[in-house]
Amino acid sequence: MKIVRMFAAAAMASVMAFSAGTIANAAVTSTDKITYGVGADNELKLSAEVPQGSIYEGDSILVKASANGGSGEYKYTFTVKNSKGAAVKNIETKNSEITVSLDAGSYTVVIDVTDGAGNKASAEAKLTVEDRNALVNNGTSLSKRVVSAGEKITLIPSFKGGKEPYTYNYSYFNRYTNKSASSGFISKKTYAYIMPTSGGYYQFTITAKDADGREKSVKLDAVVVKKTNEKLSMADSKINTNLIAAGGKIMTENIARGGTAPYKYRITYKDPSGKWIYLDSDYTYSKSRSFNLPVKSGAFAVRVSAKDYTGAYSEKIFNVNVKPFNIDSTSISSTSVDAGKPLTMTIAPQNNIGSVKYHYSYHYEGKNWTYLGDYVSNSTRKFTFSYPGVFYIRVGAKDGEGTYREKQFKITVKSPKVMNISGSTISSTLAQCGTAVRLNVKTADASGKVKYHYSYHAEGKPWTYLGDYTTTAYKDFRFGWNNVYYVRVGAKDEAGIYREKQFRINIFSKYTKTVKQAVTLKSSANWSSQSMVRLQTGAKVNVIKTYGKWTLVRYNNKTGYLYEPVFG
């Protein structure tokens, strides 16, 4: 099944459509309709027309769809979704057009077509339905846009449309303090605010609500001016520090006094190359500011400047000495170490702000990093690698300002001479019930004396431990019943190195059984493929263990499996 999907474009613009890897452009055919066409020549195609322009609630809206190509009879689904994505209309029909009437709002019209073979195509377009009786602004104003501190500003609403009577909500927002005040909806046709005794920039909002609940808001800006007899000064402005790590955070407190309030502020800094960097393209209302300096050391200058309402200018410059936070002096106890031996990384942070936390990791050459837990306050870390190879160890350090540094080391881990028991042997892997089988332990490269721990288990059973550790380097095992057994030795030297080795033993019964008919002895693990030998009638076998219809037997000191054998 092929699905063709396309997306709406604005009126009077070409529409880009997608189908089966091809791109087609369908031109707009009228000033108020957008036509969508999709599909390659051999595909099901869909074009649709959705009215655009001035459409009001209650209007009859004709939506047309036209399909061609594909196979058989077409079926259409017209879905109209509101701005929240919920379907307000969903019409399935064989007709290629529908007429709908909608409330005011923003909609998406989705048209799907399916042909007789199950092929699908779809198109969608945006649709805006306007409120015929919407409220509109008709010259809402303020009595003054500039007033002196403590003076009155009157808000004068003027709206039309909707259904009278209107109520009004009057409010203002102080751009300096981010504080606001609101009257709530009242019937008063004007409203006055006595402005504070300090200068500031304000935004007033007048919202009208008609009898049917329609609302319309108008925002207007005003300035409250306070003139002083002093010269504008930024002398009281502050900065959080004069010594900072590279990339650290600077916080300014912008304090303007004198001149004519209100004020606007601008922050700039000069890097060690002498270039001034502007944090904002123009002056802002912000009385405080935080920012991070670049990750470079040297002498920086941070400048806080202000302009008052008349354009008078003042500034204050702070000298900031930037030293980079680093962990360059971090060291390790060795770059070459035996497997199993620890090495220590010691971190030495410099020029950090606040406390430093550390994150440790390592990786084997050619593998991914392994992270050793979360950030910790410990500035030392021991690493122990249990097998030889080339490793990399790394520390990531983050100071109180969040500035991050890392350092890594290459470590060669050597294979030490450690105890092994790889030369251990067993006297036989096939023995008769009651016959002793000796496990001889041979140790190499042991540190000091070695002690041994012996154990065994029958196949499918848990291990049985034969006493505690002993210094005897051999053990005789005798089993009174035929079965498959596993014997094991665990060895531990004085350095605490532990090794173990186990052997599989087939113990066969004392008594033989006679095969009453010719049968094939199997040797494969899956028992059903590789033939080992053909047993003739009268052949003698010893049973080791039975597995369902298969029996493991000894024949001429060979082992193999018989399937449903008949014994004498």
PDB file of C-alpha atoms in Angstrom, residues 246-504:
ATOM      1  CA  ALA A 246      38.495  31.130  32.404  1.00  0.00           C
ATOM      2  CA  GLY A 247      34.939  30.556  31.290  1.00  0.00           C
ATOM      3  CA  GLY A 248      33.643  31.542  34.726  1.00  0.00           C
ATOM      4  CA  LYS A 249      30.515  33.552  35.384  1.00  0.00           C
ATOM      5  CA  ILE A 250      30.395  37.318  35.931  1.00  0.00           C
ATOM      6  CA  MET A 251      27.387  38.898  37.628  1.00  0.00           C
ATOM      7  CA  THR A 252      26.791  42.648  37.533  1.00  0.00           C
ATOM      8  CA  GLU A 253      24.459  44.831  39.574  1.00  0.00           C
ATOM      9  CA  ASN A 254      23.658  47.901  37.470  1.00  0.00           C
ATOM     10  CA  ILE A 255      22.922  50.893  39.704  1.00  0.00           C
ATOM     11  CA  ALA A 256      22.345  54.285  38.091  1.00  0.00           C
ATOM     12  CA  ARG A 257      21.814  57.441  40.166  1.00  0.00           C
ATOM     13  CA  GLY A 258      21.141  61.067  39.274  1.00  0.00           C
ATOM     14  CA  GLY A 259      20.296  62.399  35.827  1.00  0.00           C
ATOM     15  CA  THR A 260      16.734  61.879  34.652  1.00  0.00           C
ATOM     16  CA  ALA A 261      15.168  58.487  35.366  1.00  0.00           C
ATOM     17  CA  PRO A 262      14.293  56.034  33.882  1.00  0.00           C
ATOM     18  CA  TYR A 263      17.507  54.376  32.812  1.00  0.00           C
ATOM     19  CA  LYS A 264      18.554  51.695  30.368  1.00  0.00           C
ATOM     20  CA  TYR A 265      21.685  49.583  30.720  1.00  0.00           C
ATOM     21  CA  ARG A 266      24.283  47.928  28.565  1.00  0.00           C
ATOM     22  CA  ILE A 267      27.033  45.451  29.456  1.00  0.00           C
ATOM     23  CA  THR A 268      30.232  45.059  27.455  1.00  0.00           C
ATOM     24  CA  TYR A 269      33.592  43.473  28.117  1.00  0.00           C
ATOM     25  CA  LYS A 270      37.037  43.779  26.557  1.00  0.00           C
ATOM     26  CA  ASP A 271      39.021  40.592  26.002  1.00  0.00           C
ATOM     27  CA  PRO A 272      42.835  40.427  26.282  1.00  0.00           C
ATOM     28  CA  SER A 273      43.191  41.280  22.579  1.00  0.00           C
ATOM     29  CA  GLY A 274      41.610  44.698  23.245  1.00  0.00           C
ATOM     30  CA  LYS A 275      38.331  43.999  21.422  1.00  0.00           C
ATOM     31  CA  TRP A 276      35.111  45.180  23.083  1.00  0.00           C
ATOM     32  CA  ILE A 277      32.312  42.591  23.080  1.00  0.00           C
ATOM     33  CA  TYR A 278      28.693  43.777  23.354  1.00  0.00           C
ATOM     34  CA  LEU A 279      26.357  41.373  25.108  1.00  0.00           C
ATOM     35  CA  ASP A 280      23.296  43.115  23.658  1.00  0.00           C
ATOM     36  CA  SER A 281      22.830  44.993  20.418  1.00  0.00           C
ATOM     37  CA  ASP A 282      21.190  47.871  22.322  1.00  0.00           C
ATOM     38  CA  TYR A 283      20.401  49.091  25.824  1.00  0.00           C
ATOM     39  CA  THR A 284      18.002  46.988  27.946  1.00  0.00           C
ATOM     40  CA  TYR A 285      15.906  47.368  31.094  1.00  0.00           C
ATOM     41  CA  SER A 286      17.913  44.760  33.057  1.00  0.00           C
ATOM     42  CA  LYS A 287      19.245  46.011  36.396  1.00  0.00           C
ATOM     43  CA  SER A 288      21.404  42.884  36.768  1.00  0.00           C
ATOM     44  CA  ARG A 289      23.156  40.605  34.330  1.00  0.00           C
ATOM     45  CA  SER A 290      25.121  37.355  34.400  1.00  0.00           C
ATOM     46  CA  PHE A 291      27.312  35.970  31.643  1.00  0.00           C
ATOM     47  CA  ASN A 292      30.291  33.693  31.126  1.00  0.00           C
ATOM     48  CA  LEU A 293      33.645  35.018  30.018  1.00  0.00           C
ATOM     49  CA  PRO A 294      35.427  33.178  27.208  1.00  0.00           C
ATOM     50  CA  VAL A 295      37.711  30.287  28.015  1.00  0.00           C
ATOM     51  CA  LYS A 296      40.949  32.264  27.837  1.00  0.00           C
ATOM     52  CA  SER A 297      43.188  33.734  30.495  1.00  0.00           C
ATOM     53  CA  GLY A 298      44.447  37.288  30.822  1.00  0.00           C
ATOM     54  CA  ALA A 299      43.209  40.757  31.775  1.00  0.00           C
ATOM     55  CA  PHE A 300      39.579  41.521  30.960  1.00  0.00           C
ATOM     56  CA  ALA A 301      37.660  44.775  31.408  1.00  0.00           C
ATOM     57  CA  VAL A 302      33.943  44.606  32.210  1.00  0.00           C
ATOM     58  CA  ARG A 303      31.996  47.801  31.567  1.00  0.00           C
ATOM     59  CA  VAL A 304      28.531  48.637  32.867  1.00  0.00           C
ATOM     60  CA  SER A 305      26.993  51.683  31.228  1.00  0.00           C
ATOM     61  CA  ALA A 306      23.689  53.534  31.423  1.00  0.00           C
ATOM     62  CA  LYS A 307      21.728  56.139  29.548  1.00  0.00           C
ATOM     63  CA  ASP A 308      19.042  58.180  31.227  1.00  0.00           C
ATOM     64  CA  TYR A 309      15.832  59.396  29.605  1.00  0.00           C
ATOM     65  CA  THR A 310      17.524  62.450  28.142  1.00  0.00           C
ATOM     66  CA  GLY A 311      20.343  60.387  26.617  1.00  0.00           C
ATOM     67  CA  ALA A 312      22.967  61.344  29.220  1.00  0.00           C
ATOM     68  CA  TYR A 313      25.641  58.654  29.548  1.00  0.00           C
ATOM     69  CA  SER A 314      27.675  57.162  32.418  1.00  0.00           C
ATOM     70  CA  GLU A 315      29.799  54.066  32.810  1.00  0.00           C
ATOM     71  CA  LYS A 316      31.927  52.105  35.269  1.00  0.00           C
ATOM     72  CA  ILE A 317      34.737  49.731  34.302  1.00  0.00           C
ATOM     73  CA  PHE A 318      35.929  46.786  36.380  1.00  0.00           C
ATOM     74  CA  ASN A 319      39.233  45.032  35.801  1.00  0.00           C
ATOM     75  CA  VAL A 320      38.940  41.254  35.959  1.00  0.00           C
ATOM     76  CA  ASN A 321      41.946  38.973  36.110  1.00  0.00           C
ATOM     77  CA  VAL A 322      41.120  35.671  34.458  1.00  0.00           C
ATOM     78  CA  LYS A 323      43.136  32.588  35.218  1.00  0.00           C
ATOM     79  CA  PRO A 324      42.085  29.326  33.632  1.00  0.00           C
ATOM     80  CA  PHE A 325      40.791  26.557  35.828  1.00  0.00           C
ATOM     81  CA  ASN A 326      43.025  23.612  35.037  1.00  0.00           C
ATOM     82  CA  ILE A 327      44.130  20.218  36.268  1.00  0.00           C
ATOM     83  CA  ASP A 328      47.412  20.219  34.347  1.00  0.00           C
ATOM     84  CA  SER A 329      49.426  19.088  37.371  1.00  0.00           C
ATOM     85  CA  THR A 330      47.411  15.902  37.760  1.00  0.00           C
ATOM     86  CA  SER A 331      49.698  12.865  38.026  1.00  0.00           C
ATOM     87  CA  ILE A 332      49.673   9.083  38.214  1.00  0.00           C
ATOM     88  CA  SER A 333      51.919   6.822  40.227  1.00  0.00           C
ATOM     89  CA  SER A 334      53.032   4.831  37.170  1.00  0.00           C
ATOM     90  CA  THR A 335      52.342   4.475  33.450  1.00  0.00           C
ATOM     91  CA  SER A 336      53.358   0.794  33.490  1.00  0.00           C
ATOM     92  CA  VAL A 337      51.981  -1.678  35.993  1.00  0.00           C
ATOM     93  CA  ASP A 338      51.480  -5.407  36.427  1.00  0.00           C
ATOM     94  CA  ALA A 339      47.970  -6.780  36.036  1.00  0.00           C
ATOM     95  CA  GLY A 340      46.303  -6.922  39.421  1.00  0.00           C
ATOM     96  CA  LYS A 341      48.510  -4.202  40.906  1.00  0.00           C
ATOM     97  CA  PRO A 342      46.944  -0.794  41.727  1.00  0.00           C
ATOM     98  CA  LEU A 343      48.086   2.588  40.453  1.00  0.00           C
ATOM     99  CA  THR A 344      46.934   5.954  41.823  1.00  0.00           C
ATOM    100  CA  MET A 345      45.782   9.097  40.015  1.00  0.00           C
ATOM    101  CA  THR A 346      46.171  12.330  42.014  1.00  0.00           C
ATOM    102  CA  ILE A 347      44.342  15.423  40.761  1.00  0.00           C
ATOM    103  CA  ALA A 348      45.720  18.906  41.442  1.00  0.00           C
ATOM    104  CA  PRO A 349      43.125  21.578  40.518  1.00  0.00           C
ATOM    105  CA  GLN A 350      44.219  25.199  40.020  1.00  0.00           C
ATOM    106  CA  ASN A 351      42.311  28.480  39.644  1.00  0.00           C
ATOM    107  CA  ASN A 352      38.968  26.880  40.328  1.00  0.00           C
ATOM    108  CA  ILE A 353      35.924  28.715  41.595  1.00  0.00           C
ATOM    109  CA  GLY A 354      34.267  26.944  44.511  1.00  0.00           C
ATOM    110  CA  SER A 355      34.688  23.263  45.239  1.00  0.00           C
ATOM    111  CA  VAL A 356      35.687  20.810  42.531  1.00  0.00           C
ATOM    112  CA  LYS A 357      34.078  17.455  41.816  1.00  0.00           C
ATOM    113  CA  TYR A 358      35.593  14.649  39.810  1.00  0.00           C
ATOM    114  CA  HIS A 359      34.348  12.027  37.389  1.00  0.00           C
ATOM    115  CA  TYR A 360      36.589   9.051  36.641  1.00  0.00           C
ATOM    116  CA  SER A 361      36.554   6.708  33.663  1.00  0.00           C
ATOM    117  CA  TYR A 362      38.737   4.268  31.761  1.00  0.00           C
ATOM    118  CA  HIS A 363      38.771   2.216  28.596  1.00  0.00           C
ATOM    119  CA  TYR A 364      40.674  -0.656  27.052  1.00  0.00           C
ATOM    120  CA  GLU A 365      42.320   0.405  23.792  1.00  0.00           C
ATOM    121  CA  GLY A 366      39.770   0.168  20.985  1.00  0.00           C
ATOM    122  CA  LYS A 367      36.780  -0.056  23.362  1.00  0.00           C
ATOM    123  CA  ASN A 368      34.290   2.502  24.723  1.00  0.00           C
ATOM    124  CA  TRP A 369      34.790   4.506  27.899  1.00  0.00           C
ATOM    125  CA  THR A 370      33.523   2.982  31.150  1.00  0.00           C
ATOM    126  CA  TYR A 371      32.381   5.564  33.732  1.00  0.00           C
ATOM    127  CA  LEU A 372      33.089   4.846  37.389  1.00  0.00           C
ATOM    128  CA  GLY A 373      29.993   6.240  39.066  1.00  0.00           C
ATOM    129  CA  ASP A 374      28.868   9.857  39.353  1.00  0.00           C
ATOM    130  CA  TYR A 375      30.850  12.969  40.320  1.00  0.00           C
ATOM    131  CA  VAL A 376      32.651  12.694  43.681  1.00  0.00           C
ATOM    132  CA  SER A 377      34.729  15.039  45.824  1.00  0.00           C
ATOM    133  CA  ASN A 378      37.692  12.623  46.113  1.00  0.00           C
ATOM    134  CA  SER A 379      40.735  14.003  44.285  1.00  0.00           C
ATOM    135  CA  THR A 380      42.538  10.642  44.234  1.00  0.00           C
ATOM    136  CA  ARG A 381      41.529   7.392  42.593  1.00  0.00           C
ATOM    137  CA  LYS A 382      43.079   3.933  42.486  1.00  0.00           C
ATOM    138  CA  PHE A 383      42.830   1.879  39.290  1.00  0.00           C
ATOM    139  CA  THR A 384      43.503  -1.868  39.162  1.00  0.00           C
ATOM    140  CA  PHE A 385      43.378  -3.807  35.893  1.00  0.00           C
ATOM    141  CA  SER A 386      43.159  -7.574  36.107  1.00  0.00           C
ATOM    142  CA  TYR A 387      44.399  -8.402  32.612  1.00  0.00           C
ATOM    143  CA  PRO A 388      47.224  -7.085  30.406  1.00  0.00           C
ATOM    144  CA  GLY A 389      46.883  -4.574  27.575  1.00  0.00           C
ATOM    145  CA  VAL A 390      46.875  -0.853  26.828  1.00  0.00           C
ATOM    146  CA  PHE A 391      44.383   1.174  28.875  1.00  0.00           C
ATOM    147  CA  TYR A 392      43.470   4.840  29.121  1.00  0.00           C
ATOM    148  CA  ILE A 393      42.354   6.410  32.388  1.00  0.00           C
ATOM    149  CA  ARG A 394      40.687   9.814  32.588  1.00  0.00           C
ATOM    150  CA  VAL A 395      39.434  12.330  35.122  1.00  0.00           C
ATOM    151  CA  GLY A 396      36.864  15.005  34.355  1.00  0.00           C
ATOM    152  CA  ALA A 397      36.830  17.902  36.836  1.00  0.00           C
ATOM    153  CA  LYS A 398      34.086  20.503  37.279  1.00  0.00           C
ATOM    154  CA  ASP A 399      34.361  23.493  39.598  1.00  0.00           C
ATOM    155  CA  GLY A 400      31.627  25.418  41.391  1.00  0.00           C
ATOM    156  CA  GLU A 401      30.901  27.522  38.299  1.00  0.00           C
ATOM    157  CA  GLY A 402      30.440  24.420  36.152  1.00  0.00           C
ATOM    158  CA  THR A 403      33.698  24.943  34.217  1.00  0.00           C
ATOM    159  CA  TYR A 404      34.894  21.550  33.025  1.00  0.00           C
ATOM    160  CA  ARG A 405      38.413  20.228  32.453  1.00  0.00           C
ATOM    161  CA  GLU A 406      39.726  16.733  31.827  1.00  0.00           C
ATOM    162  CA  LYS A 407      43.013  14.890  31.595  1.00  0.00           C
ATOM    163  CA  GLN A 408      43.860  11.348  30.563  1.00  0.00           C
ATOM    164  CA  PHE A 409      46.830   9.006  30.723  1.00  0.00           C
ATOM    165  CA  LYS A 410      47.917   5.994  28.699  1.00  0.00           C
ATOM    166  CA  ILE A 411      48.703   2.942  30.844  1.00  0.00           C
ATOM    167  CA  THR A 412      50.491  -0.231  29.832  1.00  0.00           C
ATOM    168  CA  VAL A 413      49.304  -3.172  31.916  1.00  0.00           C
ATOM    169  CA  LYS A 414      51.788  -6.040  31.859  1.00  0.00           C
ATOM    170  CA  SER A 415      51.103  -9.692  32.398  1.00  0.00           C
ATOM    171  CA  PRO A 416      52.699 -10.618  35.731  1.00  0.00           C
ATOM    172  CA  LYS A 417      53.942 -14.037  36.644  1.00  0.00           C
ATOM    173  CA  VAL A 418      51.047 -15.238  38.702  1.00  0.00           C
ATOM    174  CA  MET A 419      50.164 -18.673  39.870  1.00  0.00           C
ATOM    175  CA  ASN A 420      48.510 -21.045  37.431  1.00  0.00           C
ATOM    176  CA  ILE A 421      47.469 -24.700  37.583  1.00  0.00           C
ATOM    177  CA  SER A 422      47.099 -25.240  33.865  1.00  0.00           C
ATOM    178  CA  GLY A 423      49.417 -28.250  33.967  1.00  0.00           C
ATOM    179  CA  SER A 424      47.147 -30.212  36.330  1.00  0.00           C
ATOM    180  CA  THR A 425      46.075 -33.667  35.089  1.00  0.00           C
ATOM    181  CA  ILE A 426      43.700 -36.515  35.830  1.00  0.00           C
ATOM    182  CA  SER A 427      44.655 -40.166  35.598  1.00  0.00           C
ATOM    183  CA  SER A 428      41.627 -41.164  33.545  1.00  0.00           C
ATOM    184  CA  THR A 429      38.427 -39.676  32.145  1.00  0.00           C
ATOM    185  CA  LEU A 430      36.817 -43.142  31.764  1.00  0.00           C
ATOM    186  CA  ALA A 431      36.813 -45.532  34.713  1.00  0.00           C
ATOM    187  CA  GLN A 432      34.836 -48.372  36.250  1.00  0.00           C
ATOM    188  CA  CYS A 433      32.770 -47.964  39.417  1.00  0.00           C
ATOM    189  CA  GLY A 434      34.982 -48.190  42.495  1.00  0.00           C
ATOM    190  CA  THR A 435      38.212 -47.553  40.579  1.00  0.00           C
ATOM    191  CA  ALA A 436      40.360 -44.709  41.891  1.00  0.00           C
ATOM    192  CA  VAL A 437      40.854 -41.703  39.622  1.00  0.00           C
ATOM    193  CA  ARG A 438      43.659 -39.394  40.724  1.00  0.00           C
ATOM    194  CA  LEU A 439      43.664 -35.620  40.181  1.00  0.00           C
ATOM    195  CA  ASN A 440      47.261 -34.383  40.232  1.00  0.00           C
ATOM    196  CA  VAL A 441      47.674 -30.635  40.757  1.00  0.00           C
ATOM    197  CA  LYS A 442      50.647 -28.912  39.176  1.00  0.00           C
ATOM    198  CA  THR A 443      51.240 -25.269  40.116  1.00  0.00           C
ATOM    199  CA  ALA A 444      53.513 -22.712  38.454  1.00  0.00           C
ATOM    200  CA  ASP A 445      54.613 -19.186  39.423  1.00  0.00           C
ATOM    201  CA  ALA A 446      53.002 -19.440  42.844  1.00  0.00           C
ATOM    202  CA  SER A 447      53.824 -16.998  45.624  1.00  0.00           C
ATOM    203  CA  GLY A 448      54.753 -18.996  48.701  1.00  0.00           C
ATOM    204  CA  LYS A 449      52.906 -22.094  49.765  1.00  0.00           C
ATOM    205  CA  VAL A 450      49.795 -23.256  47.934  1.00  0.00           C
ATOM    206  CA  LYS A 451      46.710 -24.817  49.466  1.00  0.00           C
ATOM    207  CA  TYR A 452      44.141 -26.912  47.642  1.00  0.00           C
ATOM    208  CA  HIS A 453      40.421 -27.404  47.922  1.00  0.00           C
ATOM    209  CA  TYR A 454      38.751 -30.410  46.211  1.00  0.00           C
ATOM    210  CA  SER A 455      35.146 -30.931  45.210  1.00  0.00           C
ATOM    211  CA  TYR A 456      32.992 -32.986  42.848  1.00  0.00           C
ATOM    212  CA  HIS A 457      29.446 -33.367  41.612  1.00  0.00           C
ATOM    213  CA  ALA A 458      27.379 -35.808  39.625  1.00  0.00           C
ATOM    214  CA  GLU A 459      25.972 -34.332  36.438  1.00  0.00           C
ATOM    215  CA  GLY A 460      22.893 -32.258  37.258  1.00  0.00           C
ATOM    216  CA  LYS A 461      23.656 -32.162  40.999  1.00  0.00           C
ATOM    217  CA  PRO A 462      25.294 -29.466  43.193  1.00  0.00           C
ATOM    218  CA  TRP A 463      28.965 -29.475  44.117  1.00  0.00           C
ATOM    219  CA  THR A 464      30.125 -31.491  47.144  1.00  0.00           C
ATOM    220  CA  TYR A 465      33.169 -30.016  48.911  1.00  0.00           C
ATOM    221  CA  LEU A 466      35.719 -32.492  50.357  1.00  0.00           C
ATOM    222  CA  GLY A 467      36.859 -30.798  53.538  1.00  0.00           C
ATOM    223  CA  ASP A 468      38.820 -27.567  53.944  1.00  0.00           C
ATOM    224  CA  TYR A 469      41.974 -26.402  52.186  1.00  0.00           C
ATOM    225  CA  THR A 470      44.917 -28.812  52.346  1.00  0.00           C
ATOM    226  CA  THR A 471      48.590 -28.784  51.263  1.00  0.00           C
ATOM    227  CA  THR A 472      48.243 -32.141  49.479  1.00  0.00           C
ATOM    228  CA  ALA A 473      48.616 -31.605  45.721  1.00  0.00           C
ATOM    229  CA  TYR A 474      46.616 -34.647  44.623  1.00  0.00           C
ATOM    230  CA  LYS A 475      43.266 -36.303  45.327  1.00  0.00           C
ATOM    231  CA  ASP A 476      41.896 -39.782  44.604  1.00  0.00           C
ATOM    232  CA  PHE A 477      38.235 -39.967  43.660  1.00  0.00           C
ATOM    233  CA  ARG A 478      36.224 -43.218  43.826  1.00  0.00           C
ATOM    234  CA  PHE A 479      32.620 -43.350  42.684  1.00  0.00           C
ATOM    235  CA  GLY A 480      30.416 -46.328  43.591  1.00  0.00           C
ATOM    236  CA  TRP A 481      27.772 -45.630  40.973  1.00  0.00           C
ATOM    237  CA  ASN A 482      27.978 -45.264  37.242  1.00  0.00           C
ATOM    238  CA  ASN A 483      27.309 -41.647  36.117  1.00  0.00           C
ATOM    239  CA  VAL A 484      28.925 -38.595  34.595  1.00  0.00           C
ATOM    240  CA  TYR A 485      30.959 -36.780  37.252  1.00  0.00           C
ATOM    241  CA  TYR A 486      32.933 -33.545  37.446  1.00  0.00           C
ATOM    242  CA  VAL A 487      35.931 -33.206  39.773  1.00  0.00           C
ATOM    243  CA  ARG A 488      37.537 -29.886  40.603  1.00  0.00           C
ATOM    244  CA  VAL A 489      40.489 -28.393  42.423  1.00  0.00           C
ATOM    245  CA  GLY A 490      40.707 -24.821  43.692  1.00  0.00           C
ATOM    246  CA  ALA A 491      44.214 -23.545  44.479  1.00  0.00           C
ATOM    247  CA  LYS A 492      45.212 -20.402  46.418  1.00  0.00           C
ATOM    248  CA  ASP A 493      48.747 -19.098  47.040  1.00  0.00           C
ATOM    249  CA  GLU A 494      50.019 -16.786  49.763  1.00  0.00           C
ATOM    250  CA  ALA A 495      49.470 -13.718  47.533  1.00  0.00           C
ATOM    251  CA  GLY A 496      45.770 -14.568  47.501  1.00  0.00           C
ATOM    252  CA  ILE A 497      45.773 -15.574  43.815  1.00  0.00           C
ATOM    253  CA  TYR A 498      43.074 -18.187  43.234  1.00  0.00           C
ATOM    254  CA  ARG A 499      42.860 -20.601  40.336  1.00  0.00           C
ATOM    255  CA  GLU A 500      40.685 -23.612  39.679  1.00  0.00           C
ATOM    256  CA  LYS A 501      40.425 -26.410  37.153  1.00  0.00           C
ATOM    257  CA  GLN A 502      37.869 -29.151  36.633  1.00  0.00           C
ATOM    258  CA  PHE A 503      37.648 -32.430  34.704  1.00  0.00           C
ATOM    259  CA  ARG A 504      34.783 -34.553  33.368  1.00  0.00           C
TER     260      ARG A 504
END
